[in-house]
């Protein structure tokens, strides 16, 4: 576990020499090359407090994100299949000792009903989420759930990519998970600070820090190319967590030639009977949160950054500009809540944590357009085998945008035709037309052909 070098990380946080503003500006200049930053460089930026330098950091993060990913924002929704859990994480409402939580494991048919709801909202990407339970949340159950979700087709609309956020598996089980045709496997370390980790996980299988830390190694060895890491911000100093996350990312990159496909930045939210969530030991304020997102963008320019509906709408809008590339929308965090979303009380008794952004998908979509971001429902890369190092190669050579932009535009046209109401259709259609005009002639023509097909009723047009 030496790649999470606590002593070194702590020394970087405490090093007064890194408070030098000239050095902070130099690091931002270096970051403009979009080649990433060292751990020390990242620490320099995390220590910045000067408002002018911070503005420079934010605008550089925006510039880099747009250079690599353009103005696209990929949309997805979580699907919780069970809130049963044998762990006792002090921050989560699903913890075993929370006797007030109404426990529920969806049947495969109920998972189908949730899928139907999400498809009818316009979603194409799902993040499947489950508590850890050896009898109820088995790999076999997850496999059947995935099979059910992929089996739905409603007038050409379907879920085309399922990412999975479950407890770490053995190498053999990861191979089985891969055979279910998943997209990204996600697992958050929660905290990279060992003693804090032990405190937050008093018992249960999750108490094993190393088993979790090496989950991504096992997943990659099992040929799951796209893995997603994350830290739960609020458990310890945000600078420590950010440097821990980056150490993890650098280590995967150096050993497997690919870093994580995504980094998630969940921030602690209130949760029923979860003591650490009621009063986060190291609550991260909005200013620090924005800074750490921007630093991650500069440090690992080619990694997707995921922002969930844990955050309020205003803050989400602000964070889109510093490098976020994927967002959830219209989310619920309790099993069965999509279909039964009218019963708010019942939902609260089953949910994992409280959300900050309650807006339905269509509102988020129109808001993105208003702010100049192109909503994308693209799921092409996985299905065209552009995963792992193949994806990274394209991203690093600056060519991923040439593929993503047409796919984003085509999937957005599909969304407009199938799900936008008459009132907003005209507005977003105009936005889409302007986005097409930005493309070079060759790409523009290719996109126009894709859109012609979609307007003629074809679905799932991509390359
Ligand atoms: N049970 C599995 C695990 O812990 O890895 C997977 C699913 S767990 C429901 C998904 C993530 O939710 C956790 O990794 C944690 O980071 C996040 N989470 C838990 N409690 C939270 C809270 N109160 N606020 C925000 N995020 C929370
Ligand atoms: Fe269980 Fe995951 Fe919640 Fe911990 S975070 S209690 S492991 S669902």
Coordinates of C-alpha atoms and ligand atoms in Angstrom, one line a residue:
X1 CA 0.0 0.0 0.0
X2 CA 3.1 2.2 -0.1
X3 CA 1.7 4.1 -3.1
X4 CA -0.5 5.9 -0.6
X5 CA 2.3 7.5 1.2
X6 CA 0.6 9.2 4.1
X7 CA 3.8 10.8 5.4
X8 CA 4.7 12.3 2.1
X9 CA 1.1 13.5 1.5
X10 CA 1.0 15.1 4.9
X11 CA 4.4 16.8 4.4
X12 CA 3.1 18.3 1.1
X13 CA 0.0 19.7 2.8
X14 CA 2.2 21.2 5.6
X15 CA 5.0 22.5 3.4
X16 CA 5.1 26.3 3.7
X17 CA 7.4 26.5 0.7
X18 CA 4.4 25.5 -1.5
X19 CA 2.5 28.6 -0.5
X20 CA 4.7 30.6 -2.8
X21 CA 2.4 32.4 -5.3
X22 CA 5.0 32.5 -8.0
X23 CA 5.2 28.8 -7.8
X24 CA 1.4 28.4 -7.9
X25 CA 1.3 30.5 -11.2
X26 CA 4.1 28.4 -12.7
X27 CA 2.2 25.2 -12.0
X28 CA -0.9 26.6 -13.6
X29 CA 1.2 27.5 -16.7
X30 CA 2.6 24.0 -16.8
X31 CA -0.9 22.5 -16.5
X32 CA -1.9 24.4 -19.7
X33 CA 0.1 21.8 -21.7
X34 CA -2.5 19.2 -20.6
X35 CA 0.1 16.7 -19.7
X36 CA -1.0 16.3 -16.1
X37 CA 0.7 17.3 -12.9
X38 CA 2.8 15.6 -10.2
X39 CA 1.5 15.1 -6.7
X40 CA 3.6 18.0 -5.5
X41 CA 2.2 20.3 -8.2
X42 CA -1.3 19.3 -7.2
X43 CA -0.4 20.1 -3.5
X44 CA 0.8 23.5 -4.6
X45 CA -2.5 24.3 -6.2
X46 CA -4.6 22.8 -3.3
X47 CA -2.9 25.3 -1.0
X48 CA -3.9 28.3 -3.1
X49 CA -6.0 30.9 -1.4
X50 CA -5.3 34.0 -3.5
X51 CA -8.6 34.8 -5.4
X52 CA -6.8 35.9 -8.6
X53 CA -4.8 32.7 -8.7
X54 CA -7.9 30.7 -8.0
X55 CA -9.7 32.4 -10.9
X56 CA -6.7 31.5 -13.1
X57 CA -6.9 27.9 -11.9
X58 CA -10.7 27.7 -12.7
X59 CA -10.3 29.2 -16.2
X60 CA -7.4 26.9 -17.0
X61 CA -9.5 23.8 -15.8
X62 CA -12.4 25.0 -18.1
X63 CA -10.0 25.5 -21.0
X64 CA -8.4 22.0 -20.6
X65 CA -11.8 20.3 -20.2
X66 CA -13.1 21.9 -23.3
X67 CA -9.9 21.2 -25.3
X68 CA -10.2 17.5 -24.5
X69 CA -13.9 16.8 -24.1
X70 CA -15.5 19.9 -25.7
X71 CA -18.6 21.3 -24.0
X72 CA -20.3 17.9 -23.6
X73 CA -21.8 16.7 -20.4
X74 CA -22.6 13.0 -20.3
X75 CA -25.9 12.2 -18.4
X76 CA -26.8 9.1 -16.3
X77 CA -29.0 8.0 -13.4
X78 CA -28.3 5.6 -10.5
X79 CA -30.4 2.5 -10.0
X80 CA -30.4 1.2 -6.5
X81 CA -31.3 -2.5 -6.4
X82 CA -30.9 -3.3 -2.7
X83 CA -30.3 -1.3 0.5
X84 CA -29.4 -4.4 2.6
X85 CA -25.9 -4.2 3.9
X86 CA -23.7 -6.1 6.3
X87 CA -21.3 -3.2 6.7
X88 CA -21.6 -0.5 9.3
X89 CA -20.1 2.6 7.6
X90 CA -20.7 5.5 9.9
X91 CA -21.7 7.8 7.1
X92 CA -24.3 5.7 5.3
X93 CA -28.0 5.2 6.0
X94 CA -27.7 1.6 4.6
X95 CA -25.4 0.7 7.6
X96 CA -26.3 -2.5 9.4
X97 CA -27.1 -0.8 12.7
X98 CA -29.6 1.5 11.2
X99 CA -32.7 -0.3 12.4
X100 CA -35.0 2.5 11.2
X101 CA -34.2 2.0 7.6
X102 CA -36.8 0.1 5.7
X103 CA -34.9 -2.7 4.0
X104 CA -35.7 -3.7 0.5
X105 CA -34.2 -5.8 -2.2
X106 CA -35.9 -5.4 -5.6
X107 CA -37.1 -8.4 -7.4
X108 CA -35.9 -8.8 -11.0
X109 CA -39.3 -7.7 -12.2
X110 CA -39.2 -4.6 -10.0
X111 CA -35.8 -3.8 -11.5
X112 CA -37.5 -4.0 -14.8
X113 CA -40.1 -1.5 -13.7
X114 CA -37.4 0.9 -12.5
X115 CA -35.7 0.5 -15.9
X116 CA -38.9 1.2 -17.7
X117 CA -39.2 4.5 -15.8
X118 CA -35.7 5.6 -16.5
X119 CA -36.0 4.7 -20.2
X120 CA -39.2 6.7 -20.4
X121 CA -37.3 9.7 -18.9
X122 CA -34.8 9.5 -21.8
X123 CA -31.9 7.8 -19.9
X124 CA -29.5 5.6 -21.8
X125 CA -26.9 5.0 -19.1
X126 CA -27.4 3.6 -15.7
X127 CA -25.2 3.3 -12.6
X128 CA -26.3 0.1 -10.8
X129 CA -25.8 0.5 -7.0
X130 CA -26.1 -2.1 -4.3
X131 CA -25.4 -2.6 -0.6
X132 CA -23.1 -5.5 0.4
X133 CA -24.8 -8.6 1.4
X134 CA -23.5 -12.2 0.9
X135 CA -27.0 -13.7 0.5
X136 CA -29.1 -10.9 -1.0
X137 CA -26.7 -8.9 -3.1
X138 CA -25.0 -11.8 -4.8
X139 CA -23.1 -11.6 -8.1
X140 CA -25.7 -13.9 -9.6
X141 CA -28.4 -11.4 -8.6
X142 CA -26.4 -8.5 -10.1
X143 CA -26.0 -10.5 -13.3
X144 CA -29.7 -11.1 -13.5
X145 CA -30.5 -7.5 -12.8
X146 CA -28.1 -6.4 -15.6
X147 CA -29.6 -8.9 -18.0
X148 CA -33.1 -7.6 -17.2
X149 CA -32.1 -3.9 -17.6
X150 CA -30.4 -4.6 -21.0
X151 CA -33.5 -6.6 -22.2
X152 CA -35.8 -3.6 -22.3
X153 CA -36.6 -1.8 -25.5
X154 CA -39.3 0.8 -25.6
X155 CA -39.7 2.0 -29.2
X156 CA -36.0 1.9 -29.9
X157 CA -35.1 3.4 -26.5
X158 CA -33.1 1.3 -24.2
X159 CA -30.3 1.3 -21.6
X160 CA -27.1 0.9 -23.5
X161 CA -24.5 1.1 -20.9
X162 CA -24.6 -0.1 -17.3
X163 CA -21.9 1.0 -14.9
X164 CA -21.7 -0.8 -11.6
X165 CA -20.9 0.4 -8.1
X166 CA -20.8 -2.5 -5.7
X167 CA -18.5 -3.9 -3.1
X168 CA -15.1 -5.2 -4.3
X169 CA -14.9 -8.7 -5.7
X170 CA -12.3 -11.4 -6.1
X171 CA -10.4 -11.7 -9.4
X172 CA -12.7 -14.6 -10.5
X173 CA -15.8 -12.7 -9.7
X174 CA -14.6 -9.6 -11.5
X175 CA -14.2 -11.9 -14.6
X176 CA -17.8 -12.9 -14.2
X177 CA -18.9 -9.3 -13.8
X178 CA -17.1 -8.4 -17.0
X179 CA -19.0 -11.2 -18.8
X180 CA -22.3 -9.3 -17.9
X181 CA -21.2 -6.6 -20.4
X182 CA -20.8 -3.8 -17.9
X183 CA -19.3 -0.4 -18.7
X184 CA -17.3 1.0 -15.8
X185 CA -16.7 -0.8 -12.5
X186 CA -16.8 1.8 -9.7
X187 CA -15.7 1.6 -6.1
X188 CA -14.8 4.5 -3.9
X189 CA -12.0 4.2 -1.3
X190 CA -14.1 6.6 0.8
X191 CA -11.0 7.8 2.6
X192 CA -7.3 7.2 1.8
X193 CA -6.4 8.0 5.4
X194 CA -5.8 4.7 7.0
X195 CA -6.8 5.5 10.6
X196 CA -9.9 7.5 9.5
X197 CA -10.8 4.5 7.3
X198 CA -10.7 2.2 10.4
X199 CA -12.7 4.6 12.4
X200 CA -15.4 4.9 9.7
X201 CA -15.7 1.2 9.2
X202 CA -15.9 -0.3 12.6
X203 CA -16.7 -3.9 11.3
X204 CA -17.9 -5.9 8.4
X205 CA -15.9 -6.9 5.3
X206 CA -15.4 -3.3 4.3
X207 CA -13.1 -2.7 7.2
X208 CA -10.3 -4.3 5.1
X209 CA -8.6 -1.2 3.7
X210 CA -6.2 -3.1 1.4
X211 CA -8.9 -5.4 -0.1
X212 CA -10.7 -2.2 -1.2
X213 CA -7.6 -0.3 -2.3
X214 CA -6.6 -3.2 -4.6
X215 CA -10.1 -3.7 -6.0
X216 CA -9.2 -1.8 -9.2
X217 CA -6.1 -3.9 -9.7
X218 CA -8.1 -7.1 -9.6
X219 CA -10.8 -5.5 -11.9
X220 CA -8.1 -4.5 -14.4
X221 CA -6.5 -7.9 -14.2
X222 CA -9.9 -9.4 -14.9
X223 CA -9.9 -7.3 -18.1
X224 CA -12.5 -4.7 -17.0
X225 CA -10.8 -1.9 -18.8
X226 CA -12.8 1.0 -17.4
X227 CA -12.6 1.5 -13.6
X228 CA -13.8 4.5 -11.6
X229 CA -12.3 5.6 -8.3
X230 CA -13.6 8.1 -5.8
X231 CA -13.3 9.5 -2.3
X232 CA -16.1 10.6 0.0
X233 CA -15.2 14.1 0.8
X234 CA -15.8 15.2 4.4
X235 CA -14.2 12.4 6.3
X236 CA -10.7 13.9 6.4
X237 CA -8.8 16.9 5.1
X238 CA -9.9 17.5 1.5
X239 CA -6.3 18.1 0.4
X240 CA -5.3 14.7 1.8
X241 CA -8.2 12.9 0.0
X242 CA -7.4 14.7 -3.3
X243 CA -3.7 13.7 -3.1
X244 CA -4.7 10.2 -2.1
X245 CA -7.0 9.9 -5.1
X246 CA -4.3 11.2 -7.4
X247 CA -1.7 8.8 -5.9
X248 CA -4.2 6.0 -6.6
X249 CA -4.7 7.2 -10.2
X250 CA -1.0 7.6 -10.9
X251 CA -0.3 4.1 -9.5
X252 CA -2.8 2.5 -11.7
X253 CA -1.5 4.4 -14.7
X254 CA 2.1 3.4 -14.0
X255 CA 1.3 -0.3 -13.5
X256 CA -1.4 -0.9 -16.2
X257 CA -0.7 1.9 -18.7
X258 CA -4.2 3.3 -18.0
X259 CA -5.4 5.4 -15.2
X260 CA -8.9 5.3 -13.9
X261 CA -11.6 6.1 -16.5
X262 CA -13.4 8.3 -14.0
X263 CA -12.9 10.0 -10.7
X264 CA -16.0 10.6 -8.6
X265 CA -16.1 13.3 -6.0
X266 CA -19.1 12.5 -3.7
X267 CA -19.4 14.9 -0.7
X268 CA -20.9 13.7 2.5
X269 CA -24.7 14.4 2.7
X270 CA -27.1 14.0 5.6
X271 CA -28.2 10.4 6.0
X272 CA -30.6 8.7 8.4
X273 CA -28.9 7.4 11.6
X274 CA -25.4 7.9 10.1
X275 CA -23.4 9.8 12.8
X276 CA -20.5 10.8 10.5
X277 CA -23.0 12.2 7.9
X278 CA -24.9 14.3 10.5
X279 CA -21.7 16.1 11.4
X280 CA -19.0 15.5 8.8
X281 CA -15.6 15.4 10.7
X282 CA -14.0 17.6 8.0
X283 CA -16.8 19.2 6.1
X284 CA -15.6 20.6 2.7
X285 CA -17.1 24.0 1.9
X286 CA -18.1 25.0 -1.7
X287 CA -15.0 27.0 -2.3
X288 CA -12.7 24.2 -1.4
X289 CA -14.8 21.8 -3.3
X290 CA -14.6 23.8 -6.5
X291 CA -10.8 24.1 -6.0
X292 CA -10.3 20.4 -5.6
X293 CA -12.4 19.6 -8.7
X294 CA -10.3 22.0 -10.8
X295 CA -7.0 20.6 -9.4
X296 CA -8.1 17.0 -10.4
X297 CA -8.9 18.3 -13.9
X298 CA -5.4 19.7 -14.3
X299 CA -3.7 16.8 -12.7
X300 CA -5.3 14.1 -14.7
X301 CA -6.7 15.9 -17.8
X302 CA -7.9 12.7 -19.5
X303 CA -9.9 11.3 -16.7
X304 CA -13.7 11.8 -16.6
X305 CA -14.9 13.6 -13.5
X306 CA -18.3 12.6 -12.2
X307 CA -20.6 14.9 -10.2
X308 CA -23.8 13.5 -8.7
X309 CA -27.1 15.0 -7.6
X310 CA -25.7 15.1 -4.0
X311 CA -24.9 18.7 -4.9
X312 CA -27.3 21.6 -5.2
X313 CA -28.3 22.8 -8.7
X314 CA -26.5 26.2 -8.4
X315 CA -23.2 24.6 -7.3
X316 CA -23.5 22.0 -10.0
X317 CA -23.8 24.7 -12.6
X318 CA -20.7 26.4 -11.2
X319 CA -18.7 23.1 -11.2
X320 CA -19.5 22.2 -14.8
X321 CA -17.2 25.1 -15.7
X322 CA -14.1 23.6 -13.9
X323 CA -13.9 20.3 -15.6
X324 CA -16.8 18.0 -14.7
X325 CA -17.6 15.7 -17.6
X326 CA -20.4 13.4 -16.4
X327 CA -23.4 14.2 -14.2
X328 CA -26.3 12.2 -12.9
X329 CA -29.8 13.7 -13.2
X330 CA -33.3 12.9 -11.9
X331 CA -31.7 10.6 -9.4
X332 CA -33.2 8.6 -6.5
X333 CA -31.1 6.8 -3.9
X334 CA -33.5 4.2 -2.6
X335 CA -34.6 0.9 -4.2
X336 CA -37.8 1.2 -6.1
X337 CA -38.0 5.0 -5.7
X338 CA -38.4 5.8 -9.4
X339 CA -41.6 4.0 -9.8
X340 CA -42.9 5.0 -6.4
X341 CA -41.5 8.5 -6.4
X342 CA -44.8 10.1 -5.2
X343 CA -44.4 8.6 -1.8
X344 CA -41.7 10.9 -0.4
X345 CA -42.0 9.6 3.2
X346 CA -41.5 6.0 2.2
X347 CA -38.6 7.0 0.0
X348 CA -36.9 8.8 2.9
X349 CA -37.1 5.7 5.0
X350 CA -35.2 3.7 2.4
X351 CA -32.8 6.2 0.9
X352 CA -29.0 6.2 1.2
X353 CA -28.5 9.9 1.7
X354 CA -30.4 13.1 0.9
X355 CA -30.0 14.7 -2.5
X356 CA -29.2 18.4 -3.2
X357 CA -30.6 18.5 -6.8
X358 CA -34.1 17.1 -7.2
X359 CA -34.8 18.3 -10.7
X360 CA -36.1 15.8 -13.2
X361 CA -33.9 14.9 -16.2
X362 CA -35.6 17.3 -18.7
X363 CA -35.0 20.3 -16.5
X364 CA -31.3 19.5 -16.1
X365 CA -31.1 18.9 -19.9
X366 CA -32.5 22.3 -20.7
X367 CA -30.5 24.0 -18.0
X368 CA -27.3 22.5 -19.5
X369 CA -28.2 24.0 -23.0
X370 CA -28.9 27.3 -21.4
X371 CA -25.4 27.3 -19.9
X372 CA -23.9 26.3 -23.2
X373 CA -23.2 22.7 -22.4
X374 CA -24.2 19.9 -24.8
X375 CA -26.1 17.1 -23.0
X376 CA -24.8 13.8 -24.3
X377 CA -26.5 10.4 -24.0
X378 CA -23.7 8.7 -25.8
X379 CA -22.7 5.1 -24.9
X380 CA -20.7 4.4 -28.1
X381 CA -17.2 3.9 -26.8
X382 CA -17.8 0.7 -24.8
X383 CA -19.8 -0.8 -27.6
X384 CA -17.2 0.2 -30.2
X385 CA -14.4 -1.3 -28.0
X386 CA -12.9 2.1 -27.3
X387 CA -12.1 1.3 -23.7
X388 CA -9.0 1.3 -21.5
X389 CA -5.8 2.1 -23.3
X390 CA -7.6 2.5 -26.7
X391 CA -9.8 5.2 -25.2
X392 CA -6.8 6.9 -23.5
X393 CA -4.8 6.9 -26.8
X394 CA -7.6 8.6 -28.6
X395 CA -8.1 11.1 -25.7
X396 CA -4.4 11.9 -25.5
X397 CA -4.0 12.4 -29.2
X398 CA -6.8 14.9 -29.1
X399 CA -9.0 12.7 -31.4
X400 CA -11.7 11.6 -29.0
X401 CA -13.6 14.8 -29.5
X402 CA -14.0 14.0 -33.2
X403 CA -15.8 10.8 -32.2
X404 CA -17.6 12.2 -29.2
X405 CA -19.1 15.3 -30.7
X406 CA -21.0 13.5 -33.5
X407 CA -22.2 10.8 -31.1
X408 CA -23.3 13.4 -28.5
X409 CA -25.2 15.4 -31.1
X410 CA -26.8 12.3 -32.5
X411 CA -27.9 11.0 -29.1
X412 CA -29.2 14.5 -28.1
X413 CA -31.3 14.7 -31.3
X414 CA -32.7 11.3 -30.4
X415 CA -33.6 12.6 -27.0
X416 CA -35.2 15.7 -28.4
X417 CA -37.3 13.7 -30.8
X418 CA -38.5 11.2 -28.3
X419 CA -38.7 13.1 -25.0
X420 CA -38.7 16.9 -25.3
X421 CA -42.0 18.6 -24.9
X422 CA -43.2 21.0 -27.7
X423 CA -42.4 24.1 -25.7
X424 CA -38.7 23.4 -25.1
X425 CA -38.1 21.4 -28.4
X426 CA -37.7 24.6 -30.4
X427 CA -35.2 26.1 -27.9
X428 CA -33.0 23.0 -27.6
X429 CA -33.2 22.3 -31.4
X430 CA -31.8 25.8 -32.0
X431 CA -29.0 25.1 -29.6
X432 CA -28.2 21.8 -31.3
X433 CA -28.1 23.5 -34.7
X434 CA -25.6 26.0 -33.4
X435 CA -23.4 23.2 -32.0
X436 CA -23.4 21.5 -35.5
X437 CA -22.3 24.7 -37.1
X438 CA -19.2 24.7 -34.9
X439 CA -17.8 21.5 -36.5
X440 CA -15.4 21.3 -39.4
X441 CA -17.0 20.5 -42.8
X442 CA -16.3 16.8 -42.8
X443 CA -17.6 16.1 -39.3
X444 CA -20.6 18.4 -39.9
X445 CA -21.6 16.3 -43.0
X446 CA -21.2 13.1 -41.0
X447 CA -23.4 14.5 -38.2
X448 CA -26.0 15.7 -40.6
X449 CA -26.3 12.2 -42.1
X450 CA -26.6 10.7 -38.6
X451 CA -29.3 13.2 -37.8
X452 CA -31.2 12.5 -41.0
X453 CA -31.4 8.8 -40.0
X454 CA -32.6 9.7 -36.5
X455 CA -35.2 12.0 -37.9
X456 CA -36.4 9.2 -40.1
X457 CA -37.1 7.2 -37.0
X458 CA -33.9 5.2 -36.7
X459 CA -32.4 4.8 -33.1
X460 CA -29.0 4.3 -31.7
X461 CA -27.0 5.8 -34.5
X462 CA -23.3 6.1 -33.6
X463 CA -19.7 5.5 -34.5
Ligands
LIG1 N1 -22.0 -0.7 -0.9 C1 -21.0 -0.5 -1.8 C2 -19.8 0.3 -1.3 O1 -19.9 0.8 -0.2 O2 -18.8 0.3 -2.0 C3 -21.5 0.3 -3.1 C4 -22.5 1.2 -3.0 S1 -22.5 2.6 -1.9 C5 -24.2 2.6 -1.7 C6 -22.0 3.9 -2.9 C7 -21.3 5.1 -2.3 O3 -22.2 6.0 -1.7 C8 -20.2 4.8 -1.3 O4 -19.1 4.3 -1.9 C9 -20.1 6.2 -0.6 O5 -19.0 6.9 -1.1 C10 -21.4 6.9 -1.0 N2 -22.1 7.4 0.3 C11 -22.4 6.6 1.3 N3 -23.0 7.4 2.3 C12 -23.0 8.7 1.8 C13 -23.5 9.9 2.3 N4 -24.0 10.1 3.5 N5 -23.4 11.0 1.5 C14 -22.8 10.9 0.2 N6 -22.4 9.8 -0.3 C15 -22.4 8.7 0.5
LIG2 FE1 -23.1 -0.6 2.9 FE2 -21.9 0.8 1.0 FE3 -23.5 2.0 2.7 FE4 -21.2 1.2 3.6 S1 -21.5 2.7 1.9 S2 -23.2 0.9 4.6 S3 -20.9 -0.7 2.4 S4 -24.0 0.5 1.2

